Amino acid sequence: MTLTVRSHREAAALKDGLLLIDGRWRPAESGATWTHHHPATAEAIGEFPVAGAADVDAAVRAARRAFDEGTWPHVRAGERVRVLRAVADLLRDNADELRGLQALDNGVPLSFGGVYAGSVDVAADTFEHHAGWVDKAGGETLPPYQGGDHLAMTLREPVGVVAAVLPWNAPFLLFAQKLAPALAAGCTVVLKPSEYASFSVLRMVELLQEAGIPDGVVNVVTGPGDPTGEALITHAQVDKVSFTGSRDVGRRIVRASADTMKRVSLELGGKSPAVVFPDSDVALAGMTTMGMVTLGLSGQACVAHSRALVHRDVYDEFLGAAQMIADSVTYGDPFDASVQSSPLINARQLERVLGYISAGTDQGARLVTGGNRPDGELAAGNFVRPALFADVDNSMAIAQEEIFGPVLSVVPFSDEDEAVRLANDTEYGLGAGLYTNDARRAFRMAKRLRAGTVGINGFQVEPHLPFGGYKQSGLGREGGRSSFEAYTELKTVLLPLSDEVI
Ligand code: NAD
């Protein structure tokens, strides 16, 4: 029997996608479309317009008008709070439908909705969190430094037109992490979902409209990086690009920002280490770390701890626990509640992951389990069984490069200094995990690791916690006050209080 998900699309009576420009849904001017194939079945599952330069220009101009002439940047705080809270309520009310759309988009199973970072709840909570900043966007009043008497104050103002570019792997979290602070700050937005996850994002945009976001404040252009993404990130009237995705595209955005000095926020990839000490619950560490690269997203998560640095004394115990998870993870129909993990997003990513698995073996690492493709009804999908590599040297490709798939590379270490050296020996710096029950060691190590988030015996992404990367994992933070402020400019206003010249 061959797996199929098309019936879910038919049952949901889904229409193909459209662009949203100035409050009106319409096809691309050229009529060009992108056909998305479902990663679990290879079925053609959706058609979306490919926005070309003219469509992107129309969307940016609509956002520009809504910013320069519209009400949203200046509307009273209470109104913006009301709309953002309404978005949160609508997301929660439509959570089941959204989870189904995500399964149609990227093959992520419904069960992943039970994990907070993969849930619709995290998106709703993020809108609520940022609604809380709207009426706290104050500045400071500062005394004169020298010269005459004057009043100096700072004001926080919205940064302008934001181009928000999303990846495909966690649409609920990532949509909210960009849209909620941008809208709370009073910006207008042109949003580009990933070509591999447009159904769920387009539905969330409809909910924004339902909540009362004025026309032109949020515009959507669908399509791939070329031409749609390129036209957006290079548009002269975009003030800020907020991007989550791969390091290569991040670099391209930084280069393209130079001409008009766009503000840039980047959330990029990682090669995050989990560091496991003998004084921890080693079995839990093994299961959690392997779970991070297999359950839910099949390792297609930027924060996945895809390198385990394990003390030699507990190396075998760790491998045993990790193998138990690797061998038991279930794959298949994303709509089946018992399915725990997903296929890789597309054929290119499947080839890439299989290439890294071959490279691991070729370079001398020991493949403990997995790394092959399932057959039978799963043969048409982009499935790979979780690969567990032992005896990995930290210089190998499987320990240095972001694989974005179900591959865990286990590297042995002997003491804290060696663990720190290995953990920091990477171009990335997104996250890190520490497994130890010695509190002083935990904090000592946490201070020495060059990573944006360090989890001690656990890891969580939450709306109020700054999240982002050191080194080549990104620029800036998403979550909490700092991400709200990243959508603002700081203005200084001076007022002399006497006739004295200041
Ligand atoms: P990707 O970089 O291929 O694509 C991301 C988005 O950029 C898509 O919408 C794509 O269409 C667009 N794009 C591609 N080329 C472009 C161009 N030249 N100009 C403008 N836009 C362009 O990444 P992906 O495969 O969708 O996602 C996987 C990557 O995202 C991984 O590297 C992962 O680590 C990273 N990621 C990071 C975080 C984080 O928070 N740090 C979260 C999720 C994913």
Coordinates of C-alpha atoms and ligand atoms in Angstrom, one line a residue, residues 165-170 174 177 192-196 223-226 228-230 233 243-247 249-250 252-253 267-270 300-303 345 348 402 404 430 467 473 478, ligand 1:
V165 CA 11.4 35.7 5.5
L166 CA 10.5 32.4 7.1
P167 CA 11.9 28.8 6.8
W168 CA 9.6 25.8 6.6
N169 CA 10.3 23.8 9.7
A170 CA 8.4 25.5 12.6
L174 CA 8.7 31.5 13.6
Q177 CA 8.5 35.5 16.6
K192 CA 7.5 35.6 2.6
P193 CA 6.7 32.1 3.9
S194 CA 8.9 29.2 2.8
E195 CA 7.7 27.6 -0.4
Y196 CA 7.6 24.4 1.6
G223 CA 7.3 31.7 -3.9
P224 CA 10.9 30.4 -3.7
G225 CA 14.1 32.3 -2.9
D226 CA 14.6 33.1 -6.5
T228 CA 10.6 36.1 -4.7
G229 CA 13.0 36.3 -1.8
E230 CA 15.7 38.1 -3.8
I233 CA 15.5 41.5 0.4
F243 CA 15.2 36.4 8.4
T244 CA 15.3 32.8 9.8
G245 CA 16.9 30.2 7.6
S246 CA 20.3 28.9 6.4
R247 CA 23.6 30.6 6.9
V249 CA 21.0 33.0 2.6
G250 CA 21.8 35.0 5.8
R252 CA 23.4 37.0 1.1
I253 CA 21.0 39.2 3.1
E267 CA 18.4 33.5 13.0
L268 CA 20.6 30.9 11.3
G269 CA 21.8 27.4 11.7
G270 CA 23.7 25.6 14.4
Q300 CA 15.5 19.6 11.0
A301 CA 15.6 22.0 14.0
C302 CA 18.2 24.8 14.3
V303 CA 18.7 24.2 18.0
I345 CA 11.6 18.3 3.5
R348 CA 17.7 17.8 -2.2
E402 CA 24.9 21.6 10.0
F404 CA 19.7 19.3 9.4
L430 CA 23.2 28.8 18.7
F467 CA 16.9 33.3 21.6
S473 CA 24.4 31.4 14.0
E478 CA 14.1 36.8 19.1
Ligands
NAD1 P1 16.7 28.5 3.5 O1 17.7 29.5 3.9 O2 16.9 27.7 2.4 O3 15.3 29.3 3.3 C1 14.7 30.1 4.2 C2 13.8 31.1 3.5 O4 14.7 32.0 2.7 C3 12.8 30.5 2.6 O5 11.6 31.3 2.6 C4 13.5 30.7 1.2 O6 12.5 30.7 0.1 C5 14.2 32.0 1.4 N1 15.3 32.2 0.5 C6 16.1 31.3 -0.1 N2 17.0 32.0 -0.9 C7 16.8 33.3 -0.8 C8 17.4 34.5 -1.3 N3 18.4 34.4 -2.1 N4 16.9 35.7 -1.0 C9 15.9 35.7 -0.1 N5 15.2 34.7 0.4 C10 15.7 33.5 0.1 O7 16.4 27.6 4.9 P2 15.4 26.5 5.1 O8 15.8 25.3 4.4 O9 14.0 27.0 4.8 O10 15.5 26.3 6.7 C11 16.6 25.6 7.2 C12 17.6 26.5 7.8 O11 17.0 27.4 8.7 C13 18.6 25.8 8.7 O12 19.9 26.3 8.4 C14 18.2 26.1 10.1 O13 19.2 26.0 11.0 C15 17.6 27.4 10.0 N6 16.7 27.8 11.0 C16 17.1 28.6 12.0 C17 16.3 28.9 13.1 C18 16.7 29.8 14.2 O14 15.8 30.3 14.9 N7 18.0 30.1 14.4 C19 15.0 28.3 13.1 C20 14.6 27.5 12.1 C21 15.5 27.2 11.0

